[in-house]
Short mmCIF file of C-alpha atoms in Angstrom, two decimals:
data_model
loop_
_atom_site.label_atom_id
_atom_site.label_comp_id
_atom_site.label_asym_id
_atom_site.label_seq_id
_atom_site.Cartn_x
_atom_site.Cartn_y
_atom_site.Cartn_z
CA MET A 26 12.06 9.03 24.99
CA THR A 27 8.30 9.17 25.38
CA THR A 28 6.33 9.38 22.15
CA VAL A 29 2.66 10.10 21.62
CA GLN A 30 2.23 6.51 20.41
CA ASN A 31 3.67 5.19 23.69
CA LEU A 32 1.42 7.54 25.65
CA TYR A 33 -1.61 6.42 23.69
CA GLU A 34 -0.80 2.77 24.33
CA GLU A 35 -0.39 3.44 28.05
CA TYR A 36 -3.18 5.98 28.65
CA GLY A 37 -5.60 5.49 25.74
CA LYS A 38 -8.09 3.32 27.62
CA TYR A 39 -7.87 5.54 30.69
CA THR A 40 -8.55 8.63 28.56
CA TYR A 41 -11.50 6.99 26.84
CA HIS A 42 -13.07 5.93 30.15
CA LEU A 43 -12.60 9.42 31.57
CA CYS A 44 -14.19 10.95 28.46
CA LEU A 45 -17.05 8.47 28.71
CA LYS A 46 -17.56 9.30 32.38
CA LEU A 47 -17.67 13.02 31.61
CA THR A 48 -19.97 12.85 28.59
CA ARG A 49 -21.93 9.65 29.33
CA ASN A 50 -22.33 9.26 25.60
CA LYS A 51 -20.17 6.99 23.43
CA GLU A 52 -20.06 9.27 20.37
CA GLU A 53 -19.32 12.40 22.40
CA ALA A 54 -16.68 10.52 24.37
CA GLU A 55 -14.96 9.52 21.14
CA ASP A 56 -15.07 13.10 19.85
CA LEU A 57 -13.73 14.43 23.13
CA MET A 58 -10.98 11.83 23.19
CA GLN A 59 -9.93 12.79 19.67
CA ASP A 60 -9.72 16.46 20.70
CA VAL A 61 -7.63 15.49 23.74
CA TRP A 62 -5.14 13.54 21.66
CA VAL A 63 -4.91 16.32 19.08
CA LYS A 64 -3.82 18.64 21.90
CA ILE A 65 -1.34 16.09 23.20
CA VAL A 66 0.17 15.80 19.72
CA ARG A 67 0.43 19.60 19.55
CA TYR A 68 2.37 19.60 22.81
CA GLU A 69 4.57 16.67 21.77
CA GLY A 70 7.72 18.77 22.19
CA LYS A 71 6.88 19.40 25.85
CA ILE A 72 6.11 15.80 26.82
CA GLU A 73 9.62 15.16 28.14
CA LYS A 74 9.20 17.98 30.69
CA VAL A 75 6.02 16.49 32.21
CA ASP A 76 6.56 14.87 35.62
CA LYS A 77 3.15 13.31 36.22
CA MET A 78 1.87 12.16 32.86
CA LYS A 79 -1.50 10.79 34.01
CA ALA A 80 -2.30 14.04 35.83
CA TRP A 81 -1.23 16.07 32.77
CA ILE A 82 -3.44 14.01 30.45
CA THR A 83 -6.34 14.21 32.92
CA THR A 84 -6.00 17.99 33.05
CA ILE A 85 -6.01 18.23 29.25
CA CYS A 86 -9.08 15.99 29.16
CA MET A 87 -10.99 17.99 31.78
CA ASN A 88 -10.10 21.33 30.19
CA THR A 89 -11.07 20.09 26.73
CA PHE A 90 -14.40 18.89 28.11
CA ARG A 91 -15.00 22.26 29.76
CA ASP A 92 -14.00 24.10 26.56
CA ARG A 93 -16.50 22.08 24.53
CA TYR A 94 -19.26 22.66 27.07
CA ARG A 95 -18.54 26.41 27.21
CA LYS A 96 -18.74 26.63 23.43
CA ASN A 97 -22.13 24.92 23.53
CA VAL A 98 -23.30 27.31 26.26
CA ARG A 99 -22.07 30.33 24.25
CA ARG A 100 -23.79 29.05 21.12
CA SER A 101 -27.09 28.79 22.94
CA LYS A 102 -26.60 32.38 24.21
CA TYR A 103 -28.09 31.51 27.57
CA VAL A 104 -27.45 28.99 30.31
CA MET A 105 -30.20 26.51 30.88
CA ASN A 106 -30.47 24.01 33.71
CA GLN A 107 -27.42 21.89 34.30
CA PRO A 108 -27.64 18.59 32.38
CA ASP A 109 -28.16 15.54 34.59
CA THR A 110 -25.24 13.77 32.94
CA LEU A 111 -22.74 16.51 33.82
CA ASP A 112 -20.28 15.60 36.58
CA VAL A 113 -18.83 19.13 36.76
CA PRO A 114 -20.52 21.92 38.76
CA ILE A 115 -22.13 24.49 36.48
CA LEU A 116 -20.14 27.35 38.04
CA ASP A 117 -16.92 25.71 36.84
CA LEU A 118 -18.26 26.00 33.31
CA VAL A 119 -19.10 29.70 33.29
CA PRO A 120 -16.79 31.45 30.83
CA SER A 121 -13.98 33.42 32.42
CA ASP A 122 -11.89 36.32 31.17
CA THR A 123 -8.82 34.11 30.80
CA LEU A 124 -8.25 32.14 27.62
CA THR A 125 -8.76 28.41 27.68
CA PRO A 126 -5.85 26.22 26.54
CA GLY A 127 -7.64 25.62 23.25
CA GLU A 128 -8.19 29.33 22.71
CA THR A 129 -4.55 30.02 23.60
CA ILE A 130 -3.36 27.48 21.05
CA GLU A 131 -5.69 28.93 18.42
CA LYS A 132 -4.47 32.46 19.17
CA GLU A 133 -0.81 31.38 18.93
CA ASP A 134 -1.51 29.56 15.67
CA MET A 135 -3.21 32.64 14.23
CA GLN A 136 -0.31 34.88 15.31
CA GLN A 137 2.17 32.62 13.51
CA ILE A 138 0.02 32.51 10.39
CA ILE A 139 -0.43 36.28 10.34
CA GLN A 140 3.32 36.81 10.80
CA GLN A 141 3.99 34.44 7.91
CA LYS A 142 1.46 36.23 5.70
CA ILE A 143 2.92 39.64 6.62
CA GLY A 144 6.29 38.25 5.50
CA GLU A 145 4.75 37.52 2.08
CA LEU A 146 3.78 41.18 1.54
CA ASP A 147 5.87 43.49 -0.66
CA GLY A 148 8.63 45.22 1.34
CA ILE A 149 7.02 48.65 1.60
CA TYR A 150 3.69 47.25 2.84
CA ARG A 151 5.38 44.78 5.19
CA LYS A 152 7.47 47.58 6.73
CA THR A 153 4.42 49.85 7.13
CA ILE A 154 2.40 47.08 8.86
CA GLU A 155 5.32 46.16 11.12
CA LEU A 156 6.00 49.77 12.13
CA PHE A 157 2.35 50.48 12.87
CA TYR A 158 1.14 47.23 14.47
CA VAL A 159 4.28 45.56 15.79
CA SER A 160 6.46 48.53 16.78
CA GLN A 161 3.42 50.68 17.62
CA TYR A 162 4.72 53.72 15.75
CA SER A 163 2.31 56.62 15.18
CA LEU A 164 1.45 57.69 11.64
CA ILE A 165 3.71 60.74 12.06
CA GLU A 166 6.64 58.57 13.22
CA ILE A 167 6.16 56.21 10.28
CA ALA A 168 6.02 59.15 7.86
CA ASP A 169 9.30 60.50 9.32
CA GLU A 170 10.94 57.06 9.25
CA MET A 171 9.91 56.32 5.66
CA LYS A 172 10.30 59.95 4.50
CA VAL A 173 6.79 60.19 3.05
CA SER A 174 3.61 62.12 3.87
CA ILE A 175 1.06 60.95 6.44
CA GLY A 176 -1.45 60.47 3.61
CA THR A 177 0.96 58.07 1.91
CA VAL A 178 1.37 56.14 5.16
CA LYS A 179 -2.41 55.88 5.53
CA SER A 180 -2.88 54.64 1.97
CA ARG A 181 -0.01 52.12 2.36
CA LEU A 182 -1.54 50.88 5.60
CA PHE A 183 -4.94 50.54 3.91
CA ARG A 184 -3.47 48.65 0.94
CA ALA A 185 -1.27 46.48 3.18
CA LYS A 186 -4.31 45.35 5.19
CA LYS A 187 -6.22 44.72 1.96
CA TYR A 188 -3.38 42.61 0.50
CA LEU A 189 -2.95 40.76 3.81
CA ARG A 190 -6.68 39.94 3.88
CA GLU A 191 -6.48 38.69 0.28
CA LEU A 192 -3.48 36.48 1.09
CA MET A 193 -5.33 34.99 4.03
CA GLN A 194 -8.53 34.46 2.03
CA LYS A 195 -6.61 32.54 -0.63
CA ASP A 196 -5.24 30.16 2.01
CA GLU A 197 -7.73 27.27 2.27
CA LEU A 198 -6.63 26.45 5.83
CA LEU A 199 -7.79 29.88 7.01
CA THR A 200 -11.28 29.98 5.57
CA ASP A 201 -12.83 29.57 9.04
CA TYR A 202 -10.83 32.49 10.44
CA VAL A 203 -11.01 35.11 7.70
CA VAL A 204 -14.18 37.10 7.26
CA GLN A 205 -15.14 37.23 3.59
CA ILE A 206 -16.01 40.77 2.54
#
């Protein structure tokens, strides 16, 4: 059985040198390498299914590097000249409509957290949220299902979202994701 520790022992130096080649900066290479290994740990359950481990790790490393560069480009709000130290063509770094692996992981994490927080709501609010957002029922269908008026459904939906926001704001792990109002 392959563990992350075994992978690190076998591919740690390779990963560091690849990160160093991409960033040409020791501190950035170390940061990038840490991000790469965080992703590998997240995918620990899928390691056994990987046929070509070095290629898999290289792909994670390259994608993580691209993700970091794209975030920097987005933060600057405009693309300047390509840095001399960049080994990747600038066109490969232009944001696309598809989610990056990092964004996909973040989205999946947020979906799980939101589902957990919905589960913490009182039954009537949980059911209203699930019918409206998960099952895609209309307000009329929810009113019929719950045998209440449309106005009651609207107010329950409003309160459910308010309570859900409050639950998420109280969770310290979510402070970066929840907009404080």
